[in-house]
XYZ file of C-alpha atoms in Angstrom:
592
model
C -45.813 0.966 -10.964
C -49.332 -0.502 -10.879
C -52.185 1.948 -11.482
C -53.688 2.705 -8.019
C -57.185 2.887 -9.553
C -56.860 -0.698 -10.772
C -55.880 -1.804 -7.265
C -58.808 0.074 -5.711
C -61.177 -1.645 -8.102
C -59.557 -5.002 -7.277
C -60.122 -4.339 -3.557
C -63.799 -3.681 -4.157
C -64.202 -6.788 -6.293
C -62.350 -8.878 -3.719
C -64.735 -7.738 -0.984
C -67.635 -8.847 -3.168
C -66.132 -12.323 -3.365
C -64.602 -12.058 -6.819
C -61.060 -13.303 -7.498
C -58.228 -10.884 -8.122
C -57.283 -10.307 -11.777
C -54.388 -12.515 -12.858
C -50.919 -10.938 -12.829
C -52.174 -7.776 -11.124
C -50.054 -8.547 -8.053
C -47.227 -10.993 -7.359
C -48.641 -14.363 -6.327
C -47.523 -14.111 -2.684
C -49.026 -10.628 -2.362
C -52.288 -11.709 -3.993
C -52.571 -14.622 -1.557
C -51.989 -12.214 1.320
C -54.771 -9.923 0.074
C -57.141 -12.877 0.023
C -56.159 -13.926 3.552
C -56.610 -10.324 4.727
C -60.130 -10.277 3.299
C -60.893 -13.685 4.851
C -59.734 -12.293 8.225
C -62.528 -9.734 7.997
C -60.359 -6.697 7.237
C -61.883 -3.856 5.247
C -59.365 -2.073 2.963
C -60.599 1.391 3.915
C -60.432 1.054 7.710
C -57.564 2.422 9.840
C -56.516 -0.699 11.681
C -53.128 0.401 12.998
C -54.326 3.747 14.382
C -57.418 2.218 16.004
C -55.721 -0.810 17.546
C -57.110 -2.067 20.843
C -54.174 -4.125 22.140
C -50.717 -2.704 21.604
C -48.991 -4.221 24.590
C -47.953 -7.769 23.753
C -45.377 -8.943 26.345
C -41.867 -9.864 25.203
C -40.319 -13.165 26.202
C -36.683 -13.615 27.203
C -35.970 -14.782 23.643
C -37.651 -11.641 22.307
C -35.547 -9.436 24.580
C -32.395 -11.133 23.321
C -33.466 -10.601 19.706
C -34.249 -6.961 20.519
C -30.874 -6.358 22.164
C -29.080 -7.996 19.235
C -31.038 -6.006 16.660
C -30.646 -2.644 18.421
C -27.105 -1.819 17.163
C -28.120 -2.678 13.617
C -31.281 -0.569 13.834
C -29.143 2.326 15.108
C -26.700 1.874 12.229
C -29.465 1.738 9.646
C -31.136 4.779 11.203
C -27.952 6.787 10.758
C -28.037 5.990 7.051
C -31.767 6.042 6.268
C -33.592 7.560 9.246
C -35.777 10.622 9.063
C -39.029 12.211 10.150
C -41.246 10.042 7.943
C -39.471 6.721 8.457
C -39.459 3.849 10.908
C -37.058 0.938 11.389
C -38.188 -2.039 13.425
C -37.598 -5.707 14.173
C -40.430 -8.178 14.757
C -40.386 -11.679 16.213
C -41.826 -14.690 14.410
C -45.298 -13.786 15.748
C -45.046 -10.311 14.175
C -44.744 -8.526 17.523
C -42.381 -5.546 17.337
C -39.486 -6.172 19.728
C -37.545 -2.990 18.892
C -38.300 0.076 16.784
C -36.915 3.510 16.011
C -38.748 6.496 14.527
C -38.953 10.261 14.847
C -42.573 10.314 13.674
C -44.913 12.143 16.044
C -48.193 11.408 14.237
C -50.063 8.211 13.224
C -49.660 5.762 11.743
C -45.826 5.659 11.856
C -45.623 6.562 15.543
C -47.831 3.552 16.297
C -45.094 1.149 15.183
C -43.553 0.714 18.617
C -42.341 -2.093 20.841
C -45.158 -4.422 21.885
C -47.392 -3.740 18.867
C -48.382 -6.778 16.809
C -48.407 -6.364 13.029
C -49.719 -9.730 11.901
C -51.511 -10.056 8.596
C -54.780 -10.597 10.497
C -54.156 -7.317 12.361
C -53.205 -4.854 9.616
C -53.436 -6.801 6.376
C -50.828 -7.242 3.672
C -47.472 -5.648 4.493
C -43.855 -6.476 3.696
C -43.055 -7.911 7.176
C -46.273 -9.978 7.167
C -45.325 -11.489 3.804
C -41.726 -12.038 4.911
C -42.871 -13.995 7.966
C -45.273 -16.023 5.843
C -42.970 -16.731 2.886
C -39.596 -16.594 4.701
C -38.054 -14.262 2.124
C -37.576 -10.568 1.454
C -40.319 -8.284 0.149
C -40.438 -4.754 -1.250
C -43.789 -2.939 -1.158
C -44.676 0.378 -2.728
C -47.840 2.277 -1.824
C -51.068 0.678 -3.017
C -49.676 -2.874 -2.978
C -50.626 -2.838 0.728
C -54.094 -4.229 1.357
C -55.149 -1.349 3.618
C -55.484 2.121 2.093
C -54.065 3.335 5.419
C -50.625 2.455 4.037
C -51.159 3.751 0.510
C -48.259 6.204 0.692
C -45.852 3.797 2.335
C -42.611 2.377 0.952
C -41.706 -0.817 2.787
C -38.758 -3.273 2.660
C -38.549 -6.357 4.873
C -35.973 -9.152 5.146
C -36.087 -12.365 7.211
C -33.911 -13.041 10.261
C -33.150 -16.687 11.009
C -32.284 -17.980 14.460
C -29.457 -20.323 15.470
C -31.843 -23.278 14.983
C -32.353 -22.189 11.344
C -35.989 -21.429 12.103
C -37.407 -17.994 11.330
C -36.700 -15.724 14.306
C -38.372 -12.627 12.871
C -37.902 -9.893 10.303
C -36.134 -6.550 9.927
C -38.188 -3.823 8.289
C -37.888 -0.264 7.021
C -41.180 1.553 6.488
C -41.850 5.138 5.562
C -43.556 7.684 3.389
C -41.944 8.354 0.037
C -39.451 6.467 -2.113
C -35.878 5.302 -1.546
C -33.224 3.650 -3.671
C -34.667 0.143 -3.360
C -31.458 -1.749 -4.040
C -29.436 0.216 -1.486
C -32.106 -0.210 1.211
C -32.479 -3.911 0.455
C -28.717 -4.556 0.540
C -28.263 -2.696 3.807
C -31.190 -4.471 5.494
C -29.873 -7.811 4.275
C -26.399 -7.035 5.652
C -27.888 -6.134 9.021
C -30.087 -9.237 9.098
C -27.074 -11.460 8.471
C -25.089 -9.632 11.165
C -27.949 -10.240 13.624
C -28.105 -13.910 12.629
C -24.367 -14.308 13.182
C -24.550 -12.756 16.634
C -27.562 -14.871 17.632
C -25.654 -17.965 16.512
C -22.449 -17.155 18.416
C -24.435 -16.273 21.541
C -26.398 -19.535 21.403
C -23.347 -21.731 20.805
C -20.963 -19.817 23.069
C -19.716 -23.094 24.597
C -18.622 -24.479 21.215
C -15.726 -23.802 18.870
C -17.124 -21.593 16.105
C -15.640 -21.343 12.622
C -16.285 -18.810 9.875
C -16.703 -20.140 6.322
C -17.066 -18.490 2.930
C -16.358 -19.262 -0.706
C -14.099 -16.191 -0.793
C -11.663 -15.272 2.021
C -12.593 -11.623 1.465
C -16.007 -12.254 3.016
C -14.742 -13.904 6.191
C -15.520 -11.702 9.218
C -18.265 -9.892 7.321
C -22.043 -10.415 7.485
C -21.704 -12.690 4.436
C -19.849 -15.348 6.402
C -21.429 -18.640 7.400
C -20.794 -20.044 10.878
C -20.415 -23.646 12.038
C -20.163 -24.854 15.634
C -18.120 -27.884 16.724
C -18.082 -29.586 20.118
C -14.985 -29.801 22.305
C -14.138 -33.190 20.751
C -14.505 -31.829 17.207
C -17.950 -33.166 16.324
C -20.381 -31.138 14.232
C -23.037 -29.389 16.356
C -24.748 -26.784 14.188
C -24.492 -24.531 11.143
C -25.973 -21.070 10.716
C -28.576 -20.325 8.056
C -25.933 -18.721 5.798
C -23.561 -21.668 6.297
C -26.268 -24.170 5.337
C -26.934 -22.175 2.163
C -23.232 -21.988 1.325
C -22.706 -25.727 1.923
C -26.171 -26.746 0.665
C -26.748 -28.599 3.944
C -30.115 -30.024 4.840
C -31.542 -29.284 8.297
C -31.140 -32.983 9.084
C -27.419 -33.010 8.180
C -25.179 -34.069 11.050
C -21.787 -33.561 9.419
C -19.926 -31.115 7.199
C -19.166 -31.863 3.529
C -15.434 -31.286 4.059
C -12.718 -32.668 6.317
C -13.319 -31.238 9.784
C -10.951 -33.447 11.771
C -8.119 -30.906 11.916
C -10.177 -27.740 12.306
C -9.385 -27.462 16.013
C -5.696 -27.070 15.100
C -6.266 -24.163 12.713
C -4.958 -21.549 15.118
C -5.064 -18.123 13.467
C -4.727 -19.505 9.928
C -7.283 -19.323 7.157
C -7.432 -22.601 5.249
C -9.010 -23.705 1.993
C -10.974 -26.956 2.139
C -12.190 -28.971 -0.854
C -15.884 -29.747 -1.268
C -17.361 -32.832 -2.985
C -18.276 -30.884 -6.151
C -14.662 -29.775 -6.670
C -15.092 -26.220 -5.382
C -13.476 -24.850 -2.238
C -14.536 -23.224 1.000
C -12.364 -21.012 3.195
C -12.380 -21.630 6.959
C -11.191 -19.534 9.900
C -11.471 -20.066 13.659
C -13.365 -17.168 15.262
C -11.588 -17.773 18.566
C -8.260 -16.836 16.987
C -8.777 -13.122 17.505
C -11.632 -12.868 15.003
C -15.127 -12.000 16.222
C -18.491 -12.193 14.554
C -19.044 -9.152 12.367
C -21.514 -6.673 13.801
C -21.691 -3.207 12.276
C -22.394 -1.461 15.543
C -19.383 -3.054 17.230
C -17.112 -1.509 14.666
C -15.712 1.816 15.827
C -17.754 4.361 13.922
C -15.417 7.241 14.617
C -11.645 7.450 14.603
C -10.184 8.090 18.079
C -10.201 11.730 19.104
C -6.451 11.626 19.636
C -5.832 11.297 15.866
C -8.240 14.089 14.919
C -6.781 17.283 13.545
C -10.129 19.095 13.704
C -9.363 22.254 15.752
C -12.836 22.426 17.317
C -12.573 18.842 18.567
C -8.971 19.117 19.800
C -9.701 22.268 21.809
C -12.866 20.913 23.397
C -11.217 17.601 24.218
C -8.379 19.249 26.133
C -10.791 21.341 28.210
C -13.111 18.376 28.772
C -10.268 16.277 30.213
C -9.571 18.966 32.823
C -13.277 19.353 33.628
C -13.801 15.597 33.951
C -10.819 15.290 36.312
C -12.436 17.975 38.463
C -15.644 15.876 38.642
C -17.586 18.316 36.449
C -20.342 16.577 34.416
C -19.845 16.656 30.646
C -22.711 17.019 28.165
C -21.831 15.997 24.594
C -24.196 17.228 21.879
C -24.194 16.669 18.149
C -26.028 15.000 15.330
C -26.413 11.250 15.289
C -23.226 9.540 14.147
C -20.796 12.350 15.020
C -18.928 10.192 17.543
C -20.367 11.181 20.909
C -19.794 7.802 22.580
C -16.258 7.503 21.234
C -15.485 11.019 22.484
C -16.770 9.973 25.925
C -14.699 6.753 25.892
C -11.592 8.702 24.868
C -12.140 11.077 27.809
C -12.443 8.132 30.155
C -9.353 6.363 28.790
C -7.275 9.545 29.021
C -8.161 10.000 32.686
C -8.234 6.409 33.982
C -8.394 3.630 31.398
C -8.267 0.902 34.063
C -11.489 1.980 35.792
C -14.940 0.855 34.597
C -16.641 2.616 31.688
C -20.393 1.909 31.627
C -22.600 3.179 28.794
C -26.373 2.975 28.898
C -28.628 3.964 26.010
C -31.663 5.670 27.536
C -33.658 5.349 24.297
C -33.066 1.619 23.831
C -34.504 0.426 27.130
C -38.191 0.031 27.990
C -39.379 2.558 30.574
C -40.378 -0.186 33.015
C -36.841 -1.631 32.986
C -34.588 1.414 32.933
C -34.981 2.181 36.654
C -33.924 -1.302 37.731
C -31.082 -1.222 35.188
C -29.732 2.043 36.594
C -30.295 1.561 40.325
C -30.403 -2.223 40.720
C -32.864 -4.202 42.819
C -33.151 -6.671 45.691
C -34.452 -10.217 45.471
C -38.252 -10.359 45.490
C -38.685 -6.633 44.843
C -40.870 -7.328 41.789
C -42.145 -10.248 39.727
C -39.280 -11.778 37.766
C -36.527 -10.316 39.945
C -33.429 -12.523 39.980
C -32.555 -14.522 43.039
C -30.092 -12.508 45.075
C -31.045 -9.285 43.292
C -28.817 -7.405 40.857
C -26.462 -4.450 40.787
C -27.450 -1.490 38.664
C -25.364 0.360 36.089
C -24.589 3.095 38.604
C -22.987 0.576 40.950
C -21.119 -1.018 38.047
C -19.645 2.400 37.201
C -18.473 3.085 40.773
C -14.918 4.426 40.624
C -15.177 5.041 36.893
C -17.347 6.719 34.257
C -21.050 6.438 33.438
C -22.203 7.536 29.972
C -25.921 8.305 29.746
C -26.402 8.143 25.988
C -29.559 9.664 24.472
C -30.313 11.364 27.795
C -33.104 13.315 26.098
C -35.127 10.091 25.916
C -35.025 9.399 29.651
C -38.572 9.248 31.136
C -39.505 12.254 33.303
C -40.219 10.019 36.304
C -36.686 8.665 36.222
C -35.158 12.113 35.726
C -36.184 12.931 39.303
C -34.282 9.937 40.712
C -31.240 10.720 38.600
C -31.249 14.327 39.809
C -31.359 13.131 43.409
C -28.365 10.852 42.766
C -26.378 13.693 41.185
C -27.061 15.822 44.253
C -26.370 13.158 46.895
C -24.017 10.757 45.027
C -25.650 7.774 46.707
C -28.292 5.253 45.675
C -30.804 2.845 47.141
C -31.658 -0.286 45.203
C -35.307 -0.998 44.377
C -36.770 -2.928 47.308
C -33.940 -1.981 49.695
C -33.379 0.606 52.375
C -29.582 0.349 52.330
C -27.835 3.514 51.142
C -24.791 2.997 48.901
C -22.419 5.957 48.342
C -20.814 6.019 44.881
C -18.001 7.900 43.166
C -18.745 8.286 39.446
C -17.759 10.613 36.627
C -20.925 11.539 34.705
C -21.015 12.085 30.953
C -24.256 12.392 28.980
C -24.852 12.617 25.254
C -27.782 13.598 23.070
C -28.721 14.646 19.561
C -31.889 16.332 20.830
C -32.473 20.038 21.487
C -32.613 19.851 25.286
C -33.278 23.595 25.858
C -36.364 23.280 23.639
C -37.444 20.188 25.561
C -36.988 22.095 28.829
C -39.181 24.898 27.481
C -41.874 22.344 26.614
C -41.504 20.748 30.074
C -40.374 17.495 28.459
C -37.030 17.592 30.318
C -36.352 18.824 33.839
C -34.650 22.218 33.873
C -32.771 21.521 37.123
C -31.446 18.220 35.739
C -30.381 19.922 32.512
C -28.203 22.446 34.328
C -26.896 19.789 36.708
C -25.709 17.673 33.745
C -24.409 20.613 31.710
C -21.280 21.266 33.732
C -19.450 21.617 30.431
C -21.006 21.240 26.993
C -19.066 19.711 24.110
C -20.483 20.364 20.643
C -19.313 17.915 17.977
C -19.587 19.315 14.445
C -21.426 17.420 11.685
C -19.164 15.631 9.253
C -19.712 17.986 6.304
C -18.375 20.912 8.378
C -15.172 19.215 9.511
C -11.913 20.628 8.245
C -10.029 17.317 8.541
C -12.415 15.298 6.372
C -9.738 14.216 3.885
C -7.502 12.872 6.649
C -10.496 11.215 8.315
C -11.366 9.390 5.082
C -7.751 8.294 4.636
C -7.643 6.963 8.213
C -10.877 4.993 7.830
C -9.758 3.555 4.476
C -6.486 2.434 6.090
C -8.386 0.765 8.949
C -9.804 -1.661 6.363
C -6.306 -2.526 5.081
C -6.633 -0.407 1.960
C -3.672 1.886 1.353
C -5.059 3.928 -1.531
C -8.180 5.724 -2.707
C -8.335 7.442 -6.082
C -8.761 11.211 -6.125
C -12.127 11.127 -7.910
C -13.460 8.717 -5.278
C -12.000 10.927 -2.543
C -13.658 14.039 -3.973
C -16.991 12.253 -4.235
C -16.794 11.277 -0.551
C -15.807 14.815 0.458
C -18.730 16.339 -1.458
C -21.448 14.132 0.057
C -23.847 15.672 2.647
C -23.449 12.673 5.042
C -26.665 12.984 7.072
C -25.507 9.930 9.067
C -22.136 11.595 9.672
C -19.018 9.533 10.466
C -20.904 6.308 11.119
C -22.450 6.510 7.648
C -19.079 7.412 6.089
C -17.397 4.425 7.711
C -20.144 2.051 6.615
C -19.993 3.391 3.044
C -16.232 2.824 2.935
C -16.580 -0.611 4.529
C -19.094 -1.703 1.893
C -16.781 -0.346 -0.823
C -13.877 -2.454 0.507
C -16.076 -5.555 0.311
C -17.067 -4.725 -3.270
C -13.409 -3.990 -4.160
C -12.726 -7.660 -3.275
C -9.033 -7.319 -2.450
C -8.089 -4.623 -4.960
C -5.456 -2.242 -3.604
C -7.164 1.078 -4.385
C -10.772 2.118 -3.843
C -12.285 3.527 -7.032
C -15.620 5.241 -7.812
C -17.173 2.013 -9.105
C -16.693 0.436 -5.657
C -19.155 2.875 -4.078
C -22.766 1.713 -4.482
C -24.262 5.210 -4.580
C -21.527 6.902 -6.658
C -23.036 9.431 -9.027
C -26.502 8.278 -7.968
C -29.565 10.438 -7.389
C -31.859 8.147 -5.343
C -34.795 10.518 -5.466
C -34.849 10.239 -9.255
C -34.214 6.501 -9.484
C -37.111 4.254 -10.428
C -37.385 1.701 -7.588
C -36.087 -1.726 -8.543
C -38.166 -4.824 -8.089
C -36.821 -7.785 -6.122
C -36.451 -9.554 -9.488
C -34.145 -6.751 -10.677
C -32.122 -6.907 -7.467
C -31.824 -10.682 -7.741
C -30.729 -10.459 -11.384
C -28.058 -7.854 -10.561
C -26.766 -9.931 -7.644
C -26.545 -13.072 -9.820
C -24.687 -11.353 -12.645
C -22.292 -9.645 -10.205
C -21.478 -12.999 -8.589
C -20.890 -14.650 -11.972
C -18.540 -11.827 -12.969
C -16.641 -12.036 -9.668
C -16.038 -15.732 -10.284
C -15.064 -15.177 -13.940
C -17.992 -17.211 -15.289
C -17.625 -20.131 -12.858
C -21.311 -20.826 -12.220
C -20.654 -23.418 -9.516
C -18.635 -20.946 -7.446
C -21.171 -18.177 -8.093
C -24.043 -20.408 -6.967
C -22.194 -21.275 -3.770
C -21.594 -17.602 -2.940
C -25.272 -16.822 -3.547
C -26.380 -19.764 -1.418
C -28.396 -21.454 -4.190
C -27.955 -24.643 -6.180
C -26.368 -24.674 -9.618
C -29.657 -25.854 -11.127
C -31.488 -22.889 -9.602
C -28.795 -20.516 -10.879
C -29.092 -21.906 -14.424
C -32.884 -21.484 -14.354
C -32.730 -17.950 -13.013
C -30.212 -16.900 -15.681
C -32.322 -18.461 -18.428
C -35.388 -16.541 -17.202
């Protein structure tokens, strides 16, 4: 850790026009400090708190990036979130397109959608350097140019779009220290998952194939994706695929035989590459979808739970829901509220629509039109012919209002009116539409406390709380051993050693079942096909993050290189391909 006094002195000297001392900061960070000074920023001013413009509009591309990043931000929040932390995604112009934080005071609560965090705005930060250098950065405290961020720990990783250009960055920022390697690996996994989804969305009209140097990593964030046209011609390759295949941006063909790919069916095939190594290929259309953490079921179905508290509440909730009594599901984040709601719906009428809307993930100016729909011409940007709202989509079925505690007060009034009258009027219309909908809401917030503070309508609270279901946190569940066994089996692993099982049982699991599932999933990837999960397959086994000295990116890179070499039994060519670097680069990095 660099002496903060040395950095303060360097700031003062920099302002006076003197160069920074050599080797005081990494080269990229030092260049950023100099650009921050040249932009007229003073290290001791509070730029983020005193911002003038925090409302940069989002384009359609930004909205798509935000929607794609949201599930990953939610997943990361379940693992790392807390009062003094913020997770956010920025576009290539450093405008925040989606963020999540519980902070109520500056500067963390200022990191919200629409805020721009360019280097010229708030100086040297991890996301600013990531956007400039197109690589990951880890910042601790005084490495930031502004003293405003002196206590901050910050990790940022790039997100590349389907055109292989930088689409933005994913960042975790907060006060304190975290296990750097774990945070970095999780952010990197999420960034790759976002990239994969952006690629499949963009090339939805093509045949998309998953590639990897190891079949174990197919259908994981580590996979590369290639798109072929209907006649089998090469169209595009994702950023990860180009790294795996060492393809230039200008490349218009694949370095392996692609003529028979369209006949793969559900098979996974091994194809030879010019350097004598192999790549594994699988057709995503053959029942395999792009890996996205948040699309994976984070909670085993209620029907297989042996937890008495859950079984009893589920049985009563089914009867209440059939009688058109609203259900309110409460519990900590990650306890399975949405899956409980979906199980209720499927038990009652699986063939009817189930519509879930996350009240915290939608901008306030859009949530009303999303819920109630609108007519053509009712506002600037309204679609031709108008659009149905989520309430109409749920007609005859179930509507889940997730994170209901985050619904704006203005909209709570309209929702209350709907619950009373069971009919809606689209924005810009006078036509009344009667609807028949089962209502389920879910929240991790303390709604009674919010009612007392007049942050949530009391009449709406009691209207929604026909029956309350309380899901217990994971560490209090009596069926934890069976739950672990079920999740392990869902990843095609039949065994877990007893010491690994006991370690999992003894963890506090602040992210609950979603965090447990992700931990097991990562362990199965590390196990690389081995039948039983052992302690060494769990990244944080026997770790005390609060006592761990944060690793530098150089340390993380070194560990990743050596792990890859070991996995490939010393085959440096195969290891380089997995890491997405050339053999020459691998040799140099190992020598250094």
